[in-house]
PDB file of C-alpha atoms in Angstrom:
ATOM      1  CA  UNK A   1     140.806  86.041 168.826  1.00  0.00           C
ATOM      2  CA  UNK A   2     138.893  82.642 168.203  1.00  0.00           C
ATOM      3  CA  UNK A   3     135.513  84.347 167.662  1.00  0.00           C
ATOM      4  CA  UNK A   4     136.987  86.687 164.895  1.00  0.00           C
ATOM      5  CA  UNK A   5     138.512  83.597 163.260  1.00  0.00           C
ATOM      6  CA  UNK A   6     135.054  81.810 163.365  1.00  0.00           C
ATOM      7  CA  UNK A   7     133.369  84.871 161.875  1.00  0.00           C
ATOM      8  CA  UNK A   8     135.929  84.752 159.137  1.00  0.00           C
ATOM      9  CA  UNK A   9     135.520  81.051 158.670  1.00  0.00           C
ATOM     10  CA  UNK A  10     131.765  81.297 158.706  1.00  0.00           C
ATOM     11  CA  UNK A  11     131.752  83.788 155.588  1.00  0.00           C
ATOM     12  CA  UNK A  12     134.476  81.886 153.575  1.00  0.00           C
ATOM     13  CA  UNK A  13     132.143  80.052 151.502  1.00  0.00           C
ATOM     14  CA  UNK A  14     130.856  83.383 150.119  1.00  0.00           C
ATOM     15  CA  UNK A  15     134.369  84.474 149.272  1.00  0.00           C
ATOM     16  CA  UNK A  16     135.347  81.075 147.646  1.00  0.00           C
ATOM     17  CA  UNK A  17     131.818  81.445 145.738  1.00  0.00           C
ATOM     18  CA  UNK A  18     132.741  84.897 144.614  1.00  0.00           C
ATOM     19  CA  UNK A  19     136.211  83.782 143.038  1.00  0.00           C
ATOM     20  CA  UNK A  20     134.599  80.436 141.578  1.00  0.00           C
ATOM     21  CA  UNK A  21     133.224  81.619 138.347  1.00  0.00           C
ATOM     22  CA  UNK A  22     136.615  82.444 137.231  1.00  0.00           C
ATOM     23  CA  UNK A  23     137.733  78.714 137.758  1.00  0.00           C
ATOM     24  CA  UNK A  24     134.588  77.323 136.156  1.00  0.00           C
ATOM     25  CA  UNK A  25     135.659  79.113 132.772  1.00  0.00           C
ATOM     26  CA  UNK A  26     138.693  77.041 132.917  1.00  0.00           C
ATOM     27  CA  UNK A  27     137.217  73.619 133.589  1.00  0.00           C
ATOM     28  CA  UNK A  28     136.628  71.141 130.752  1.00  0.00           C
ATOM     29  CA  UNK A  29     133.163  70.573 129.906  1.00  0.00           C
ATOM     30  CA  UNK A  30     131.875  73.363 132.406  1.00  0.00           C
ATOM     31  CA  UNK A  31     133.647  76.070 130.254  1.00  0.00           C
ATOM     32  CA  UNK A  32     131.386  75.035 127.261  1.00  0.00           C
ATOM     33  CA  UNK A  33     128.287  75.836 129.173  1.00  0.00           C
ATOM     34  CA  UNK A  34     128.048  79.372 128.020  1.00  0.00           C
ATOM     35  CA  UNK A  35     124.346  80.396 128.707  1.00  0.00           C
ATOM     36  CA  UNK A  36     124.150  83.854 130.230  1.00  0.00           C
ATOM     37  CA  UNK A  37     122.117  84.642 133.218  1.00  0.00           C
ATOM     38  CA  UNK A  38     120.203  87.408 131.489  1.00  0.00           C
ATOM     39  CA  UNK A  39     120.029  85.218 128.178  1.00  0.00           C
ATOM     40  CA  UNK A  40     121.191  88.152 126.196  1.00  0.00           C
ATOM     41  CA  UNK A  41     118.148  90.296 127.081  1.00  0.00           C
ATOM     42  CA  UNK A  42     118.337  94.017 127.454  1.00  0.00           C
ATOM     43  CA  UNK A  43     116.677  96.584 129.755  1.00  0.00           C
ATOM     44  CA  UNK A  44     116.398 100.226 128.510  1.00  0.00           C
ATOM     45  CA  UNK A  45     118.546  99.451 125.517  1.00  0.00           C
ATOM     46  CA  UNK A  46     121.322  97.832 127.439  1.00  0.00           C
ATOM     47  CA  UNK A  47     122.179  94.158 128.691  1.00  0.00           C
ATOM     48  CA  UNK A  48     120.738  93.350 131.957  1.00  0.00           C
ATOM     49  CA  UNK A  49     123.885  91.772 133.147  1.00  0.00           C
ATOM     50  CA  UNK A  50     126.304  91.347 130.504  1.00  0.00           C
ATOM     51  CA  UNK A  51     128.169  88.182 128.875  1.00  0.00           C
ATOM     52  CA  UNK A  52     130.436  87.759 132.222  1.00  0.00           C
ATOM     53  CA  UNK A  53     127.531  86.492 134.227  1.00  0.00           C
ATOM     54  CA  UNK A  54     126.937  82.883 133.220  1.00  0.00           C
ATOM     55  CA  UNK A  55     124.608  80.078 134.678  1.00  0.00           C
ATOM     56  CA  UNK A  56     127.703  77.832 134.933  1.00  0.00           C
ATOM     57  CA  UNK A  57     129.146  80.377 137.400  1.00  0.00           C
ATOM     58  CA  UNK A  58     126.206  80.557 139.633  1.00  0.00           C
ATOM     59  CA  UNK A  59     125.894  76.919 139.878  1.00  0.00           C
ATOM     60  CA  UNK A  60     129.739  76.104 140.413  1.00  0.00           C
ATOM     61  CA  UNK A  61     130.112  78.893 142.894  1.00  0.00           C
ATOM     62  CA  UNK A  62     127.034  77.906 144.749  1.00  0.00           C
ATOM     63  CA  UNK A  63     128.322  74.381 144.969  1.00  0.00           C
ATOM     64  CA  UNK A  64     131.752  75.563 145.839  1.00  0.00           C
ATOM     65  CA  UNK A  65     130.338  77.500 148.676  1.00  0.00           C
ATOM     66  CA  UNK A  66     128.554  74.497 150.147  1.00  0.00           C
ATOM     67  CA  UNK A  67     131.692  72.339 149.753  1.00  0.00           C
ATOM     68  CA  UNK A  68     133.814  75.124 151.460  1.00  0.00           C
ATOM     69  CA  UNK A  69     131.304  75.477 154.247  1.00  0.00           C
ATOM     70  CA  UNK A  70     131.590  71.393 154.783  1.00  0.00           C
ATOM     71  CA  UNK A  71     135.363  71.426 154.862  1.00  0.00           C
ATOM     72  CA  UNK A  72     135.533  74.465 157.276  1.00  0.00           C
ATOM     73  CA  UNK A  73     132.842  72.669 159.398  1.00  0.00           C
ATOM     74  CA  UNK A  74     135.251  69.552 159.972  1.00  0.00           C
ATOM     75  CA  UNK A  75     137.876  71.952 161.188  1.00  0.00           C
ATOM     76  CA  UNK A  76     135.625  71.835 164.496  1.00  0.00           C
ATOM     77  CA  UNK A  77     136.047  75.594 165.073  1.00  0.00           C
ATOM     78  CA  UNK A  78     133.556  77.821 167.125  1.00  0.00           C
ATOM     79  CA  UNK A  79     131.053  78.078 164.583  1.00  0.00           C
ATOM     80  CA  UNK A  80     128.110  80.757 164.682  1.00  0.00           C
ATOM     81  CA  UNK A  81     125.512  78.570 163.059  1.00  0.00           C
ATOM     82  CA  UNK A  82     123.987  74.959 163.826  1.00  0.00           C
ATOM     83  CA  UNK A  83     122.283  74.704 160.536  1.00  0.00           C
ATOM     84  CA  UNK A  84     123.466  72.070 157.893  1.00  0.00           C
ATOM     85  CA  UNK A  85     126.854  73.444 156.722  1.00  0.00           C
ATOM     86  CA  UNK A  86     126.537  72.629 153.086  1.00  0.00           C
ATOM     87  CA  UNK A  87     123.382  74.478 152.776  1.00  0.00           C
ATOM     88  CA  UNK A  88     124.637  77.451 154.733  1.00  0.00           C
ATOM     89  CA  UNK A  89     127.608  77.571 152.465  1.00  0.00           C
ATOM     90  CA  UNK A  90     125.047  77.233 149.439  1.00  0.00           C
ATOM     91  CA  UNK A  91     123.038  80.089 150.761  1.00  0.00           C
ATOM     92  CA  UNK A  92     126.173  82.315 151.439  1.00  0.00           C
ATOM     93  CA  UNK A  93     127.636  81.346 147.876  1.00  0.00           C
ATOM     94  CA  UNK A  94     124.531  82.045 146.012  1.00  0.00           C
ATOM     95  CA  UNK A  95     123.799  85.093 147.921  1.00  0.00           C
ATOM     96  CA  UNK A  96     127.649  86.350 147.110  1.00  0.00           C
ATOM     97  CA  UNK A  97     126.885  85.797 143.575  1.00  0.00           C
ATOM     98  CA  UNK A  98     123.481  87.192 143.598  1.00  0.00           C
ATOM     99  CA  UNK A  99     125.046  90.334 145.116  1.00  0.00           C
ATOM    100  CA  UNK A 100     127.554  90.432 142.287  1.00  0.00           C
ATOM    101  CA  UNK A 101     124.882  89.977 139.725  1.00  0.00           C
ATOM    102  CA  UNK A 102     122.889  92.892 141.106  1.00  0.00           C
ATOM    103  CA  UNK A 103     126.071  95.191 141.188  1.00  0.00           C
ATOM    104  CA  UNK A 104     126.626  94.026 137.513  1.00  0.00           C
ATOM    105  CA  UNK A 105     123.242  95.167 136.707  1.00  0.00           C
ATOM    106  CA  UNK A 106     123.736  98.590 137.911  1.00  0.00           C
ATOM    107  CA  UNK A 107     127.069  98.719 136.239  1.00  0.00           C
ATOM    108  CA  UNK A 108     125.436  98.105 132.866  1.00  0.00           C
ATOM    109  CA  UNK A 109     122.878 100.857 133.386  1.00  0.00           C
ATOM    110  CA  UNK A 110     125.604 103.266 134.352  1.00  0.00           C
ATOM    111  CA  UNK A 111     127.569 102.267 131.176  1.00  0.00           C
ATOM    112  CA  UNK A 112     130.598 100.958 133.140  1.00  0.00           C
ATOM    113  CA  UNK A 113     132.615  98.602 131.011  1.00  0.00           C
ATOM    114  CA  UNK A 114     132.725  94.854 132.128  1.00  0.00           C
ATOM    115  CA  UNK A 115     135.963  94.312 133.939  1.00  0.00           C
ATOM    116  CA  UNK A 116     136.348  98.054 134.960  1.00  0.00           C
ATOM    117  CA  UNK A 117     136.317  98.621 138.631  1.00  0.00           C
ATOM    118  CA  UNK A 118     133.621 100.456 140.387  1.00  0.00           C
ATOM    119  CA  UNK A 119     135.064 101.101 143.737  1.00  0.00           C
ATOM    120  CA  UNK A 120     133.912 100.245 146.559  1.00  0.00           C
ATOM    121  CA  UNK A 121     131.066  98.315 144.970  1.00  0.00           C
ATOM    122  CA  UNK A 122     133.022  95.774 143.301  1.00  0.00           C
ATOM    123  CA  UNK A 123     134.649  94.867 146.686  1.00  0.00           C
ATOM    124  CA  UNK A 124     131.444  94.851 148.862  1.00  0.00           C
ATOM    125  CA  UNK A 125     128.510  93.291 146.444  1.00  0.00           C
ATOM    126  CA  UNK A 126     129.369  89.708 147.377  1.00  0.00           C
ATOM    127  CA  UNK A 127     129.366  90.734 151.097  1.00  0.00           C
ATOM    128  CA  UNK A 128     126.145  92.221 151.116  1.00  0.00           C
ATOM    129  CA  UNK A 129     124.713  89.413 149.101  1.00  0.00           C
ATOM    130  CA  UNK A 130     125.797  86.785 151.181  1.00  0.00           C
ATOM    131  CA  UNK A 131     124.778  88.438 154.359  1.00  0.00           C
ATOM    132  CA  UNK A 132     121.385  89.453 153.049  1.00  0.00           C
ATOM    133  CA  UNK A 133     120.575  85.826 152.084  1.00  0.00           C
ATOM    134  CA  UNK A 134     121.885  84.083 155.230  1.00  0.00           C
ATOM    135  CA  UNK A 135     120.479  86.565 157.902  1.00  0.00           C
ATOM    136  CA  UNK A 136     116.822  85.381 157.778  1.00  0.00           C
ATOM    137  CA  UNK A 137     118.280  82.027 158.853  1.00  0.00           C
ATOM    138  CA  UNK A 138     121.163  82.895 160.926  1.00  0.00           C
ATOM    139  CA  UNK A 139     121.246  85.634 163.778  1.00  0.00           C
ATOM    140  CA  UNK A 140     124.593  87.238 163.680  1.00  0.00           C
ATOM    141  CA  UNK A 141     125.710  89.909 166.104  1.00  0.00           C
ATOM    142  CA  UNK A 142     126.770  93.048 164.808  1.00  0.00           C
ATOM    143  CA  UNK A 143     130.314  92.645 165.648  1.00  0.00           C
ATOM    144  CA  UNK A 144     130.275  89.509 163.286  1.00  0.00           C
ATOM    145  CA  UNK A 145     128.777  91.460 160.507  1.00  0.00           C
ATOM    146  CA  UNK A 146     131.549  94.401 161.142  1.00  0.00           C
ATOM    147  CA  UNK A 147     134.303  91.677 161.173  1.00  0.00           C
ATOM    148  CA  UNK A 148     133.216  89.997 157.961  1.00  0.00           C
ATOM    149  CA  UNK A 149     132.937  93.476 156.121  1.00  0.00           C
ATOM    150  CA  UNK A 150     136.297  94.526 157.293  1.00  0.00           C
ATOM    151  CA  UNK A 151     138.271  91.307 156.644  1.00  0.00           C
ATOM    152  CA  UNK A 152     136.435  90.570 153.238  1.00  0.00           C
ATOM    153  CA  UNK A 153     136.816  93.971 151.911  1.00  0.00           C
ATOM    154  CA  UNK A 154     140.539  93.837 152.716  1.00  0.00           C
ATOM    155  CA  UNK A 155     141.173  90.444 151.401  1.00  0.00           C
ATOM    156  CA  UNK A 156     139.304  91.462 148.058  1.00  0.00           C
ATOM    157  CA  UNK A 157     141.755  94.175 147.622  1.00  0.00           C
ATOM    158  CA  UNK A 158     144.765  92.099 148.492  1.00  0.00           C
ATOM    159  CA  UNK A 159     143.518  89.269 146.392  1.00  0.00           C
ATOM    160  CA  UNK A 160     142.908  91.641 143.444  1.00  0.00           C
ATOM    161  CA  UNK A 161     146.319  93.146 143.640  1.00  0.00           C
ATOM    162  CA  UNK A 162     148.234  89.801 143.845  1.00  0.00           C
ATOM    163  CA  UNK A 163     146.217  88.773 140.724  1.00  0.00           C
ATOM    164  CA  UNK A 164     147.247  91.862 138.941  1.00  0.00           C
ATOM    165  CA  UNK A 165     150.807  91.241 139.944  1.00  0.00           C
ATOM    166  CA  UNK A 166     150.569  87.652 138.633  1.00  0.00           C
ATOM    167  CA  UNK A 167     149.171  89.115 135.318  1.00  0.00           C
ATOM    168  CA  UNK A 168     145.909  87.378 135.947  1.00  0.00           C
ATOM    169  CA  UNK A 169     144.204  90.713 135.749  1.00  0.00           C
ATOM    170  CA  UNK A 170     144.800  93.728 133.764  1.00  0.00           C
ATOM    171  CA  UNK A 171     144.185  96.370 136.662  1.00  0.00           C
ATOM    172  CA  UNK A 172     145.371  96.265 140.235  1.00  0.00           C
ATOM    173  CA  UNK A 173     141.728  96.880 141.855  1.00  0.00           C
TER     174      UNK A 173
END
C-alpha cells in the first residue's frame, strides 16, 4: 500500500499546479497580471488558447508544484525519484499546465466554449502533460503510471463535483 501512496504523492505537485491558476486569479497583485499566454493571437481565425490561459497561471502553478514537492519530500515517504524535489515538482507542475494548454488549443479549434467540459480530455490533459515532461528524467514503472492515471482521473471528477456543490463551478464535470 505504501508504494501506491508514494505514487500518489509523487504526482501531487502536478495536481496542485493544475488547480493553482484559479487561486492565482484571486491573489492581490498577481491577479492583475493579465497577459494571456497566446498574447491574443489567432490561428486559422480562432484564438490559440483563449483568455483563460494566462502567464500568471503558468508561473504560479509551476512554483506551487515545486513547493508541493518540497513539502512532500519532507514527509519521508518512499519516493520514486532521487532528483532535487523542488525541480521535480516544477517539472510536474509545468507539464500539467502545458498539457492543459495543449488541450485548450484543441478545444478552441473545435469551437468548444471555454469552461465547457470536454470529457475525458479535461480530466486527463494535466496527467499526460506532467508525465510526458517528467519521464525523460525519471523512470517510472508501468504500474506507477497506471496508478497515477486512475487516482488523478478519479480525484479530478470528485474535486470538480465538490466545487459544483459549493457553487464554485457552474457544471459538475
